[in-house]
Coordinates of C-alpha atoms (C1' of nucleotides) in Angstrom, one line a residue:
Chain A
X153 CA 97.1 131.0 -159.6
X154 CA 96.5 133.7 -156.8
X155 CA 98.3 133.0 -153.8
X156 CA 96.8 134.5 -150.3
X157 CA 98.3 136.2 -147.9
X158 CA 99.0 132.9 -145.8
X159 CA 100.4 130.5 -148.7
X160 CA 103.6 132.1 -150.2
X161 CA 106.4 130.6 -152.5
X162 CA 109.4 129.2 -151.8
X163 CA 111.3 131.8 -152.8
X164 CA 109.8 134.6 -150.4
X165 CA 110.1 131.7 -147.7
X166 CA 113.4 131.4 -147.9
X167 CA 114.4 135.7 -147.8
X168 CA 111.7 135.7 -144.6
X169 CA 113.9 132.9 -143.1
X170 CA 117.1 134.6 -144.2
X171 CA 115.9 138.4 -143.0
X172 CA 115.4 135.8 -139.6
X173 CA 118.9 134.6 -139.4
X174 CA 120.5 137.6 -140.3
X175 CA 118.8 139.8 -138.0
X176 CA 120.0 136.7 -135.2
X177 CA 123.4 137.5 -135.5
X178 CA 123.6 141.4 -136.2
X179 CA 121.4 143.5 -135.2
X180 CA 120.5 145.0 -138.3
X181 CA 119.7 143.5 -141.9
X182 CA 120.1 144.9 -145.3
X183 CA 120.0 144.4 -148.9
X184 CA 123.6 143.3 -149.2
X185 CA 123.5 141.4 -145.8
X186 CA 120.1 139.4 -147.8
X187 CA 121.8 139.3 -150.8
X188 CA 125.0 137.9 -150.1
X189 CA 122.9 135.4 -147.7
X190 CA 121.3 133.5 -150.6
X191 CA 123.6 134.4 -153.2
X192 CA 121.3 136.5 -155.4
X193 CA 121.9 140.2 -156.8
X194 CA 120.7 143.1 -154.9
X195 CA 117.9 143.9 -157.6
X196 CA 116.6 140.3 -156.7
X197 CA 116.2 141.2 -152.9
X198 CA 114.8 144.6 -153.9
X199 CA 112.1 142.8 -155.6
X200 CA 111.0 140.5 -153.5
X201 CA 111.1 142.8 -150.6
X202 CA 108.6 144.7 -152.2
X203 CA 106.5 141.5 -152.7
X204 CA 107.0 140.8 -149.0
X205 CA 106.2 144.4 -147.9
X206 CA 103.0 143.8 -149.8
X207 CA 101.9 141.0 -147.8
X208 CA 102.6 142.8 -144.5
X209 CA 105.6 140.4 -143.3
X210 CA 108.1 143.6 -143.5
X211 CA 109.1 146.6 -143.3
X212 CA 111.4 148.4 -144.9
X213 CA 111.5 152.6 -145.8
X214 CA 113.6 153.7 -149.2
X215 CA 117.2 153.1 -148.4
X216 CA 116.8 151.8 -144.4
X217 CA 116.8 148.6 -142.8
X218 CA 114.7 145.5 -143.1
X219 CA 112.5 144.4 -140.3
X220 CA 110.0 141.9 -139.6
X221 CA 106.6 142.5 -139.0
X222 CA 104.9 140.1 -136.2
X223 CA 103.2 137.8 -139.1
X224 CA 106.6 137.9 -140.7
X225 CA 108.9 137.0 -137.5
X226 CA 105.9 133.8 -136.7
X227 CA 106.5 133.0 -140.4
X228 CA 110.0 133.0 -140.4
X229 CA 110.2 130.8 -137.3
X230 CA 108.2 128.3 -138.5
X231 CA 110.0 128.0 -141.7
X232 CA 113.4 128.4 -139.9
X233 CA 112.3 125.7 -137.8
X234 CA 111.3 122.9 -140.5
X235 CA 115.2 124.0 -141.9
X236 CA 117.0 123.1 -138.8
X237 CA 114.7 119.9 -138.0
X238 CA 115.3 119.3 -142.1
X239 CA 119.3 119.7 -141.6
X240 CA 119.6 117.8 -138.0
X241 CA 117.6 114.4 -139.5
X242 CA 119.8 114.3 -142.9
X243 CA 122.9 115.1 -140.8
X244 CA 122.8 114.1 -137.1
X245 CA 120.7 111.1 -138.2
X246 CA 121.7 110.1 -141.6
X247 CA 124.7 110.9 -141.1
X248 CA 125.0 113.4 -144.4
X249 CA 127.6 115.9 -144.4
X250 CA 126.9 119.0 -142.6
X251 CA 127.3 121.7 -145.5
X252 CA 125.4 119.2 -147.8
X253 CA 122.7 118.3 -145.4
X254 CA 122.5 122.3 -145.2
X255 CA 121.6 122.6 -148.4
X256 CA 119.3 119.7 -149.1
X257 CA 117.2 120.9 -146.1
X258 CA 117.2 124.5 -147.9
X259 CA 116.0 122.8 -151.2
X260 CA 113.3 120.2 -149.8
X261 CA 111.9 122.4 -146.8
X262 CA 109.5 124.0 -148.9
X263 CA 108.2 120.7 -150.6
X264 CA 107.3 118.3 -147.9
X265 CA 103.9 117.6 -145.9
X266 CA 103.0 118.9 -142.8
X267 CA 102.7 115.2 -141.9
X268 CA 106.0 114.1 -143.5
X269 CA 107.7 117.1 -141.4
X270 CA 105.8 116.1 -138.1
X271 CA 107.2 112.6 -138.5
X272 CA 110.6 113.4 -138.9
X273 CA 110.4 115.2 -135.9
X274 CA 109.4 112.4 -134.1
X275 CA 111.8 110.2 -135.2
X276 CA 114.2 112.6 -134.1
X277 CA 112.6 112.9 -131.2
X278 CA 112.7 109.0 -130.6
X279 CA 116.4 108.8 -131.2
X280 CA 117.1 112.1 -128.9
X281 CA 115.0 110.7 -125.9
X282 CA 116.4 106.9 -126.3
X283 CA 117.0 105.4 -123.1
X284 CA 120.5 104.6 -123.8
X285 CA 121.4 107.8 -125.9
X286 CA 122.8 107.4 -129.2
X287 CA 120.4 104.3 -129.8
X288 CA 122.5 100.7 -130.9
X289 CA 120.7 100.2 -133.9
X290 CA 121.9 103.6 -135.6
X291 CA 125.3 103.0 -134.5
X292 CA 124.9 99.9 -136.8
X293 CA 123.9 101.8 -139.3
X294 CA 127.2 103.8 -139.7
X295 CA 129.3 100.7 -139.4
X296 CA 126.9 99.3 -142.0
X297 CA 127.1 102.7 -144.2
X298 CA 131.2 102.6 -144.0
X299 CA 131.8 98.7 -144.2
X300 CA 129.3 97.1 -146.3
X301 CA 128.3 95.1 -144.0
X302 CA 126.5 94.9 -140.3
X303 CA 128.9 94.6 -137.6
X304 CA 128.9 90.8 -136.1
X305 CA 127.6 91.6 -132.9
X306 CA 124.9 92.8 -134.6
X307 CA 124.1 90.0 -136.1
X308 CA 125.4 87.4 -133.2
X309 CA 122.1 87.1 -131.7
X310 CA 120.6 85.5 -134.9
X311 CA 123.9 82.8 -135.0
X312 CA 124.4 79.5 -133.3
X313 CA 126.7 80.3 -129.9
X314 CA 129.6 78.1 -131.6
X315 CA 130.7 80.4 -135.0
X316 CA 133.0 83.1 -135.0
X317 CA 131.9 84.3 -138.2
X318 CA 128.9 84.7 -140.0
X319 CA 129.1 81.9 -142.6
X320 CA 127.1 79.4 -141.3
X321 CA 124.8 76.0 -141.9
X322 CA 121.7 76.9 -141.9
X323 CA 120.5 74.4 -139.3
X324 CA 122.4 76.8 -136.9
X325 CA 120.3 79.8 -137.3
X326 CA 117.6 80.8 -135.2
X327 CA 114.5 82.5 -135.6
X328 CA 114.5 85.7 -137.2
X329 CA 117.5 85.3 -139.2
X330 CA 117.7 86.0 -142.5
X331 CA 120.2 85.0 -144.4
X332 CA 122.1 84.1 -148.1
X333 CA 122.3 80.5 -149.7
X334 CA 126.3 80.8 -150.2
X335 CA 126.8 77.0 -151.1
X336 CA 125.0 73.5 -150.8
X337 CA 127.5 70.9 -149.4
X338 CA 125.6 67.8 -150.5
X339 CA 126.5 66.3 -154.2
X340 CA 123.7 63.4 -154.3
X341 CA 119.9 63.5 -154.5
X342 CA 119.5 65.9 -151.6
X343 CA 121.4 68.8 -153.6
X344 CA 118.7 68.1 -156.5
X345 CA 115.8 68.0 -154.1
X346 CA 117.1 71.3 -152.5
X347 CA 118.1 72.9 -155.4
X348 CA 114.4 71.9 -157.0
X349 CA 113.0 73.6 -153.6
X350 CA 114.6 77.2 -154.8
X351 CA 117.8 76.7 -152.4
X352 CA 119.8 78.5 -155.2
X353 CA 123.4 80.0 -154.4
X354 CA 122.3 83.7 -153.7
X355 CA 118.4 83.2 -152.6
X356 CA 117.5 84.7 -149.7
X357 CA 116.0 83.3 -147.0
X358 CA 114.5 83.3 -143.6
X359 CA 113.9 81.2 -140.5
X360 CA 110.4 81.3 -139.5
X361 CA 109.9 78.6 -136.8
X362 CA 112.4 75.7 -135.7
X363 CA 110.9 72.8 -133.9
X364 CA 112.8 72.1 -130.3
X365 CA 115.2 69.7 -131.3
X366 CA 116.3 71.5 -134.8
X367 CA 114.1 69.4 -137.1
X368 CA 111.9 70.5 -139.1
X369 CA 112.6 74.1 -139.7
X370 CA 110.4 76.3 -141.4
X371 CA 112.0 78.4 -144.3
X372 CA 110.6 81.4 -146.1
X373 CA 112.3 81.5 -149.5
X374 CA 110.6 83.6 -152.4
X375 CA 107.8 83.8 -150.7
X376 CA 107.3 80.1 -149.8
X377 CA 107.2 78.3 -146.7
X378 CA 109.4 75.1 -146.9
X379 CA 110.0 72.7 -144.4
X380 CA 113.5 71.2 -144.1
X381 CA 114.9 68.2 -142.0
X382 CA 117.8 68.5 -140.0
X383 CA 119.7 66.8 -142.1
X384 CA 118.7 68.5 -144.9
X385 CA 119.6 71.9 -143.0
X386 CA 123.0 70.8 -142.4
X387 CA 123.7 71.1 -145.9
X388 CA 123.3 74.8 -146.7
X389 CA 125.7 77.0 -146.4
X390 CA 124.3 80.6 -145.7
X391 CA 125.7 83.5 -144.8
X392 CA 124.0 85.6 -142.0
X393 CA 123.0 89.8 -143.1
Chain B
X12 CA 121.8 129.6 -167.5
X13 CA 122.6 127.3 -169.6
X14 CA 121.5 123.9 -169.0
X15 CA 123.4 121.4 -170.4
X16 CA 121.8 118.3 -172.4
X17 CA 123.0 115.9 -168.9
X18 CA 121.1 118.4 -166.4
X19 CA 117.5 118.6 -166.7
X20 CA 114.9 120.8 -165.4
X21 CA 113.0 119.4 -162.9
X22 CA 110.0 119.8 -165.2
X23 CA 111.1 117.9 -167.6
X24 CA 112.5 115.1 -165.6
X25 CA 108.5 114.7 -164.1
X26 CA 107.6 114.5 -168.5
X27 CA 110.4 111.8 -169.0
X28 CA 109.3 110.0 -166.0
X29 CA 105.7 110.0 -166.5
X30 CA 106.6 108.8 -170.3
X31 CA 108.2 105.6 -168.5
X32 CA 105.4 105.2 -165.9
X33 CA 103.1 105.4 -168.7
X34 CA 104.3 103.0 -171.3
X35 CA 105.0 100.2 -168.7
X36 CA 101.5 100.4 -168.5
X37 CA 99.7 101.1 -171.8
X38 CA 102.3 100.5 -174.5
X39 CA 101.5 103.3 -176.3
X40 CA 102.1 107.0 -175.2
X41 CA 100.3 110.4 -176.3
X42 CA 99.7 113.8 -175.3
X43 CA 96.6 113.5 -173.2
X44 CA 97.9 109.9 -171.2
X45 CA 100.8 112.8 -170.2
X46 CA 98.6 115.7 -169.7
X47 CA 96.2 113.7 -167.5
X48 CA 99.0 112.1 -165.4
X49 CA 100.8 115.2 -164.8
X50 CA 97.5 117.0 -164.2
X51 CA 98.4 119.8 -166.7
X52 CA 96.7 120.9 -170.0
X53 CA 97.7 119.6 -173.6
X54 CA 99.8 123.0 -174.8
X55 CA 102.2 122.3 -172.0
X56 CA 103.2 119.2 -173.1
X57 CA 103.4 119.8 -176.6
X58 CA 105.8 122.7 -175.2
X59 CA 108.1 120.0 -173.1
X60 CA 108.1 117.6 -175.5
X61 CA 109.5 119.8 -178.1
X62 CA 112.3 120.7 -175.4
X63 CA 112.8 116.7 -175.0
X64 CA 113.0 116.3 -178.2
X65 CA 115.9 118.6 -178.9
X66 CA 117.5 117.0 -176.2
X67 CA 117.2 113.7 -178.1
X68 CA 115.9 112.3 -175.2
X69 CA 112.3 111.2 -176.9
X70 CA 111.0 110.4 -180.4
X71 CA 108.1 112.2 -181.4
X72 CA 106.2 112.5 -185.0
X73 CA 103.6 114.7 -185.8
X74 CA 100.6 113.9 -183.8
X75 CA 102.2 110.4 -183.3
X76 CA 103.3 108.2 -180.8
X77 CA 105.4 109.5 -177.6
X78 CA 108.7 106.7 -177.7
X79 CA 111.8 107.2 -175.4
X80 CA 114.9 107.1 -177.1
X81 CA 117.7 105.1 -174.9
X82 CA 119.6 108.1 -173.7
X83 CA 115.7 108.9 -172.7
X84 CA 114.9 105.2 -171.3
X85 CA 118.3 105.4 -169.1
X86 CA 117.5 109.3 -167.6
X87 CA 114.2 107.9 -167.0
X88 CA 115.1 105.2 -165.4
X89 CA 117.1 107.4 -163.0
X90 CA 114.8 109.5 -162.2
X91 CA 111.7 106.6 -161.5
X92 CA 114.1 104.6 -159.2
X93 CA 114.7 107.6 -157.1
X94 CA 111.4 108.4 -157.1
X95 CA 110.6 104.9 -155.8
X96 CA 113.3 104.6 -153.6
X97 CA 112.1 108.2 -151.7
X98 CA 108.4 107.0 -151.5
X99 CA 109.9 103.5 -150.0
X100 CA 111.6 105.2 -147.6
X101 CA 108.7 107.5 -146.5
X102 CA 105.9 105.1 -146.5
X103 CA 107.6 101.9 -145.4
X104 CA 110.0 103.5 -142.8
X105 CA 108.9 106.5 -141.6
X106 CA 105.3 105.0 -142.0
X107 CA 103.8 108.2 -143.8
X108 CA 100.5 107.7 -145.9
X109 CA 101.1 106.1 -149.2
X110 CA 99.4 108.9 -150.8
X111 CA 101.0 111.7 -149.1
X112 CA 104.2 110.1 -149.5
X113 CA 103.9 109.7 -153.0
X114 CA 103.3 113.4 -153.6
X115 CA 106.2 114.1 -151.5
X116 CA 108.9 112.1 -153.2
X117 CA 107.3 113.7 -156.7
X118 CA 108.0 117.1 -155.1
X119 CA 111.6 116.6 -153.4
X120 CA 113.0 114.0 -156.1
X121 CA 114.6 116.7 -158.1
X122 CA 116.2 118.7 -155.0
X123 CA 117.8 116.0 -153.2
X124 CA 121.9 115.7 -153.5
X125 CA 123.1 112.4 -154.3
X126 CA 125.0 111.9 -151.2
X127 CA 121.3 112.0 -149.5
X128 CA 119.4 109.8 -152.0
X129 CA 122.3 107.1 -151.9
X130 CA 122.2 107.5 -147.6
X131 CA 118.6 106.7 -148.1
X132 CA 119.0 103.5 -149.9
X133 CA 121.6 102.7 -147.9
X134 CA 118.8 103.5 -145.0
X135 CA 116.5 101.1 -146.8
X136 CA 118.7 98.4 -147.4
X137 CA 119.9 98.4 -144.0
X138 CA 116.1 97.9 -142.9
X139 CA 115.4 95.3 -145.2
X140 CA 118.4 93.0 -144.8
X141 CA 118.0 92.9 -141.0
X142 CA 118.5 89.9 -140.0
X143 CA 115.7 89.6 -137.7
X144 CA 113.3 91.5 -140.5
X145 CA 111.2 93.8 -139.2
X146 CA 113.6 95.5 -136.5
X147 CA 112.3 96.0 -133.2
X148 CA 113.7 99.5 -133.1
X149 CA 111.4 100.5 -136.2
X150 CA 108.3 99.0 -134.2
X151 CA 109.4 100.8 -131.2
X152 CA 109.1 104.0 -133.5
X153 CA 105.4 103.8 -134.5
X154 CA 104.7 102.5 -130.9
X155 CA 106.0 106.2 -130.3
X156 CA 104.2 107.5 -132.7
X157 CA 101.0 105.9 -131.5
X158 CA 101.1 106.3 -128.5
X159 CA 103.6 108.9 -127.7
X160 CA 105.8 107.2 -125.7
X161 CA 107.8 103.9 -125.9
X162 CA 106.9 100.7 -125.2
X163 CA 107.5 99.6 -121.7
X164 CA 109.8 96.4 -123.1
X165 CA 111.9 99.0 -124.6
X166 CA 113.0 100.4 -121.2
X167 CA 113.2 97.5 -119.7
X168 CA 117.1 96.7 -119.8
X169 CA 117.2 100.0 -118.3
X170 CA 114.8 99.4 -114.9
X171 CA 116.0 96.9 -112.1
X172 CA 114.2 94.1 -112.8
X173 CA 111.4 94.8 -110.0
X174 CA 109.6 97.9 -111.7
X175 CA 106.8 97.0 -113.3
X176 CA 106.2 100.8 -114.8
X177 CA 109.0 103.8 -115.8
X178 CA 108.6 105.6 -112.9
X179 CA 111.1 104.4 -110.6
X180 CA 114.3 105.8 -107.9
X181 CA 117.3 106.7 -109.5
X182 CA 119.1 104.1 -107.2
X183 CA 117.2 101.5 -110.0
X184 CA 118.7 102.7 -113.1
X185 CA 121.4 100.8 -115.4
X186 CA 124.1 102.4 -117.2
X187 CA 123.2 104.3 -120.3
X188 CA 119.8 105.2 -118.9
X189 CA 117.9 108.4 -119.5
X190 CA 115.5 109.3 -117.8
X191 CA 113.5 112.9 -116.7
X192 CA 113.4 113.9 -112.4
X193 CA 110.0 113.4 -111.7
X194 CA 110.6 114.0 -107.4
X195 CA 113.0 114.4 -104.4
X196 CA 111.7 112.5 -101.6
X197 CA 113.7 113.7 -99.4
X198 CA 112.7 117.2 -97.2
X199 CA 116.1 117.8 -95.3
X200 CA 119.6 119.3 -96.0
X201 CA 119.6 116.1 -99.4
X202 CA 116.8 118.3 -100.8
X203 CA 118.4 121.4 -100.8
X204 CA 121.9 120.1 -101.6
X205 CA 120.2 118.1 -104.9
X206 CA 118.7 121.2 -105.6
X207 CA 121.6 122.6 -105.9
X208 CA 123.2 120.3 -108.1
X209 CA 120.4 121.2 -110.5
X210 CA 118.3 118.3 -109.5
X211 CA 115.4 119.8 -110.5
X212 CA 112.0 118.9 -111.6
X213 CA 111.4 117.8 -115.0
X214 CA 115.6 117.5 -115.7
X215 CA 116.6 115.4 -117.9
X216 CA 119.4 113.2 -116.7
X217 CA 122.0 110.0 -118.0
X218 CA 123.5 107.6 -115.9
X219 CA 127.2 107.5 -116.9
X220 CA 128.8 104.8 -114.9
X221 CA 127.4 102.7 -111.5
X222 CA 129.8 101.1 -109.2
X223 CA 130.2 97.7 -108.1
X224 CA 127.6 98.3 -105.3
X225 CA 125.8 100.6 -106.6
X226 CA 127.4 103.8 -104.9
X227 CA 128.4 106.1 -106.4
X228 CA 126.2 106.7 -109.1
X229 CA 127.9 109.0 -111.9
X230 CA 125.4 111.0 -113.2
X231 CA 125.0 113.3 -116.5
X232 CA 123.0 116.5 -116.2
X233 CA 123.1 119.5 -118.1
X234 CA 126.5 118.4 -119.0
X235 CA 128.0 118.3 -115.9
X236 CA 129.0 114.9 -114.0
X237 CA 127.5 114.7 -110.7
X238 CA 128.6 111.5 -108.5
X239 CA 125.9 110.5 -106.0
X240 CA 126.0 108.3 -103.4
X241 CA 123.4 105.7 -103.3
X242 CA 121.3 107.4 -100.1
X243 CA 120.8 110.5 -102.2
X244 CA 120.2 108.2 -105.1
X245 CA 117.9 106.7 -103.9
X246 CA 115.9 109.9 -102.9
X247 CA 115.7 111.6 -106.3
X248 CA 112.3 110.0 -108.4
X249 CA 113.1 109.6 -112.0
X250 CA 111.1 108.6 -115.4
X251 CA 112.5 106.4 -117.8
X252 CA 112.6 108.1 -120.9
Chain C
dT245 C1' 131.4 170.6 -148.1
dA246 C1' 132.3 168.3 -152.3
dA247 C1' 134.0 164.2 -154.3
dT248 C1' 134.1 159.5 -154.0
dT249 C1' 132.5 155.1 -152.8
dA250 C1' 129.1 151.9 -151.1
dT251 C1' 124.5 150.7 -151.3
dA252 C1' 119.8 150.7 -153.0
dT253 C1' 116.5 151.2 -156.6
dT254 C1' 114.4 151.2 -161.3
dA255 C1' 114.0 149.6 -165.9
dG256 C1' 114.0 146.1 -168.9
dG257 C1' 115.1 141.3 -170.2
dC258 C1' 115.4 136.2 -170.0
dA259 C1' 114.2 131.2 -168.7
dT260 C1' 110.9 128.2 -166.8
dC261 C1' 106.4 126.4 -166.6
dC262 C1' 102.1 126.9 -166.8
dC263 C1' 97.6 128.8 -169.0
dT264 C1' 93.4 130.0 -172.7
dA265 C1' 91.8 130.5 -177.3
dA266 C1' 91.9 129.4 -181.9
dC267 C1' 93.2 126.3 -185.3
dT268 C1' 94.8 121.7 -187.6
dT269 C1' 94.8 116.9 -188.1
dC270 C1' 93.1 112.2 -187.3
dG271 C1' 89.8 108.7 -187.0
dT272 C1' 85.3 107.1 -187.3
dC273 C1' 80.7 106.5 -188.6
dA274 C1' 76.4 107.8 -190.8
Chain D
dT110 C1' 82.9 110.4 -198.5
dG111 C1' 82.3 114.0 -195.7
dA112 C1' 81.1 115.7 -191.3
dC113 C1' 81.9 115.5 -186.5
dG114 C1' 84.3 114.9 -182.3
dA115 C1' 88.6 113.8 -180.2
dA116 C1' 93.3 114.8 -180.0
dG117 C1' 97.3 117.6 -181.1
dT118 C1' 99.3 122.1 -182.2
dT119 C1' 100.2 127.1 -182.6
dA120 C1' 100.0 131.7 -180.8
dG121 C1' 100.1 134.6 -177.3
dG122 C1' 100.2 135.7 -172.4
dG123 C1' 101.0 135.6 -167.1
dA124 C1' 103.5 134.5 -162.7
dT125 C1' 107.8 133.5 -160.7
dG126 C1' 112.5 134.4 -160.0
dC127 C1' 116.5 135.5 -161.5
dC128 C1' 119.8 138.8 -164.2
dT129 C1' 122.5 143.4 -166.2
dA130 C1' 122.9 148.2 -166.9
dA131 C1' 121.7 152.6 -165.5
dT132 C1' 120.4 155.7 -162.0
dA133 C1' 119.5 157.5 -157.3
dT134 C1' 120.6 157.9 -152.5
dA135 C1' 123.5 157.4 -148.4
dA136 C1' 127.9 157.3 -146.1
dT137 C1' 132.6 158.4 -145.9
dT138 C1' 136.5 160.9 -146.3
dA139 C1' 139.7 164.3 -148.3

DNA sequence: TAATTATATTAGGCATCCCTAACTTCGTCA
DNA sequence: TGACGAAGTTAGGGATGCCTAATATAATTA
């Protein structure tokens, strides 16, 4: 397959962006400076220099120093620039590791859409320009990735103004919540009926409507909408996600 | 390099994978179901499946049949679910395409280090177990993508309650606010002096802490603190970011 | 300045992953 | 049953991207 000038592989992306940081820091850029960059032999960079030279991103005379043409410098910016977008999303958002975000965004900045990439940037964007800085919601996800679990406050919203924790009947959850089937307190018909209903320990569920005094509520549970009584509420015990 | 039988080239994880895909559909599996899914010609898969084979990861007779063996089932399985997982995440979260969002995950399934793929699902589940479902932070985002701003009832916990757009006096503004200096009304000596301070046009700025009665204001820009009392405040035209 | 060392280049080779062309086997149907 | 088309296989080759070993040039220093 005969790549043009304006497509070129991975590979030769990666020594443009290289010759790019390099020359950043010192000045000058050579072989060994490319080499021990990405971790190759010197023959390696020899070669592909050549490759690059043909496509007019370099320059480079026998023995001397590397530079980059115009084409290559707009090149190497762009691709630098999908690296550091790349690293601060899997590290400043995900929260990954710096050294290994580094070298995830190395291996997938070749491989991704132009529409993938542009998104990205916007979701960075719409966490950098959130009105209240580092947004809540992210926040929660770093409790949730180091504790299991959401942090209450999170979830407090969603919870009857009376609990402490988040192990609740479900007749005190509003709208919105979703939530686990933990236990059913009833032993008689009701435990049948509710049990026949798919109100099985572990289901989960979520409130869709609540009528104003509590009764009926409206349940989604595998896929089904189910309306409960009050009393009939009162008997799960959920726990709140 | 040698590749041990536990690392597989990315190749031939995209065979074994495809093998999976294809026999959850059709039962049966053969050279041209692969060749057509994979988009490559028949010669290339005899030559992968003869590597697979001596990996005992399929079975494979003479013009026969294409079956996984279990140590091929389980890799496969692997590989599919963070194939799925990837798409997930680009599609249903960062609302790509569904198309170019499958390709995508194809391409960057392989590269990705496990720490990443596992802060994914982590990213996913933490999405889908929200108690409220669909977060309001995640609508916010495509709002901003749409439309290229946020929402207006995003910012409002941000705005005295009297503004009924972003654009508003820095004298409005709650704690945590961020917002971009859009004007100085003022023409005197509190020009010049918020000048000065680098109150400049198009600035972004945070508001740090407001006292009791709203002066001073402790202000964040370009990483200094600035504390302003409420008549210059008051004078300095801000957008809510 | 000549010897030594560091750096760059050339030559040739290997693994991956794809291809075309030619050939073999299988299944079916006249 | 035997011929024909579809599917599978073999042989050989090309591009990419890396390597080692040998050689050439540049830089340094005795």
């Amino acid at each position: 397959m005969a790549r043009n000038v304006l497509t070129i592989s991975p590979s030769l992306e990666d020594y443009l962006e290289s010759i790019f940081v390099i020359k950043q820091k010192k000045q000058t850029v050579r072989v060994k400076d490319l080499a021990k960059h990405l971790k190759v032999k010197a023959p390696s960079v020899v070669e592909v220099l050549r490759k690059l030279k043909e496509k007019n991103l370099i320059v480079h005379e026998y023995y001397g120093y590397i530079e980059l043409t115009q084409e290559g410098i707009n090149k190497a910016k762009a691709v630098y620039g999908r690296h550091i977008m790349l690293k601060k999303f899997l590290h400043q958002i995900l929260g990954i590791d710096e050294k290994i975000a580094e070298t995830d965004a190395c291996r997938i900045e070749h491989y991704l859409s132009k529409e993938t990439l542009e998104r990205i940037i916007k979701f960075i964007d719409f966490i950098e320009t959130c009105p209240q800085g580092e947004p809540e919601w992210l926040n929660n996800f770093y409790y949730f990735v180091k504790h299991k679990k959401r942090p209450l406050e999170c979830k407090a919203k969603f919870l009857g103004g009376n609990s402490q924790n988040n192990i609740v009947k479900l007749s005190d959850l509003k709208v919105g919540a979703k939530a686990k089937i933990s236990k059913i307190t009833d032993t008689g018909i009701l435990k049948s009926k509710l049990l026949g209903l798919g109100f099985v320990k572990g289901e989960i569920l979520k409130i869709e409507k609540v009528a104003p005094l509590g009764s009926p509520v409206d349940v989604l549970i595998k896929n089904t909408h189910i309306s409960l009584r009050k009393e009939e509420a009162e008997k799960v015990i959920v726990e709140v996600l």
